[in-house]
Amino acid sequence: MRAGVVVTASPGVEDLAVQAEELGLHSFWVYDTPMVHGDPFIALGLCAKATSRIRLGIGVTSPALRSAPAAASAFASLNALAPGRIICGVGTGNTARRTLGMRPTTAATLESFTAALQDLCAGRTIEYREGDRVRDVRFLHTEGHVNTADPIEFVVAALLGPKAAAVAGRRGTGLISFGLLDPTAWQALHDARRHAAHDTPRDPDSRMDSYVVTALHILDGDEDPHGDAARDATGHLVLSLLAFAADTAAEARAFAEQLGPEEREAVRRLLDRRGTTATAPDRHTKLYPNYLGRIAPEDRDLILPSLMNTLALVGTRDDLRARITTLEQAGIDELLIQPVIDPPTEMAQFAKLLT
């Protein structure tokens, strides 16, 4: 099983990328959530200049954030700084859109956006549409500006169902998911991707790896697996899920209906604690400050053991290695952790665990 890291964009991120490379980690990713974190392309530009081997990913951008030509220019520019090391993660914008108080885009829009990025980043021409106007566009001057010769790896984010996995199959891309540690669910995603890819010609240079973002806490001796230290290390994932369940969009409601009474009560307490409601038009301004950051001590009670066990890896080294082996058997190629307590130490522990 390969190991990687995902972080929020902030000053000094390149120092973490250097350490990740020195530890032998395979990839280093930065979230793309404009109104919450810094700019991922600036962050990865710094990382590209500071490293020489580690793969660099955006996890993930969306057609609701950037046009295809603008996004392609950004990725091809990174590819000029770090040839052949760039991973382009794309999704419907579940988080990035919700933090703006907007809905994610559709799977159809995601597919056309992914196709346009793949073509532009390979130096091909696309049909670019704005309203009723359609024009052929391509990079007009690549040499010395962008790199369309070395391949960029494409990965589609699959959150709740098979639609995004089918996009990945038709486009010949990898998959990435957030907190999905259920081998059965991964089998369903892989089946959906294979089924969609059955009659689709595949680029021989494309990669179709599977990534999962999670959190890690290695228990020390007889440490409580649901104690404060474990909750602090995994709480950012749990709170992100509770915030999603607090939304009133159809997919969020469907997800919330699958939660048990204790989890639904945690959603209610989160809304009450943030001083908002599930229908307030400005709820995004209350739910998402410090999104995916270290949780406050007063929110530890919201980090339910059931959700920790679902979204994160908490256990002894032997327990974790056994669970990771099960995930590898389910077809996951790489685990990505987001360290929030002491990133250098957490990355070192993670690297050691998987060696």
XYZ file of C-alpha atoms in Angstrom, residues 181 214-220 223-227 229-235 238 303-305 307-321 323-324 353:
42
model
C -12.934 2.858 4.407
C -8.499 9.418 5.983
C -7.051 10.294 9.377
C -4.662 8.213 11.447
C -4.067 7.764 15.158
C -1.752 5.050 16.448
C -2.666 4.008 19.976
C 0.034 4.072 22.596
C -4.659 4.299 25.390
C -8.410 4.804 25.024
C -9.254 4.492 21.294
C -11.957 7.124 21.759
C -10.084 9.409 24.150
C -6.023 12.361 21.646
C -7.831 10.090 19.184
C -10.731 12.538 18.856
C -8.363 15.440 18.205
C -6.535 13.476 15.479
C -9.701 12.378 13.674
C -12.230 15.064 14.586
C -16.031 13.695 11.610
C -16.653 13.214 17.614
C -18.666 10.048 18.041
C -16.866 6.678 18.238
C -18.056 7.978 13.077
C -14.396 7.759 14.091
C -14.466 4.036 13.343
C -16.154 4.634 9.984
C -13.991 7.472 8.665
C -10.584 7.082 10.292
C -7.874 4.599 11.181
C -7.460 4.331 14.950
C -5.753 1.370 16.602
C -2.528 -0.336 17.529
C 0.097 -0.796 14.843
C -0.921 -4.418 14.362
C -4.614 -3.504 14.181
C -3.936 -0.784 11.627
C -1.714 -2.967 9.445
C -7.070 -3.062 8.391
C -4.824 -1.538 5.747
C 3.612 2.154 9.634
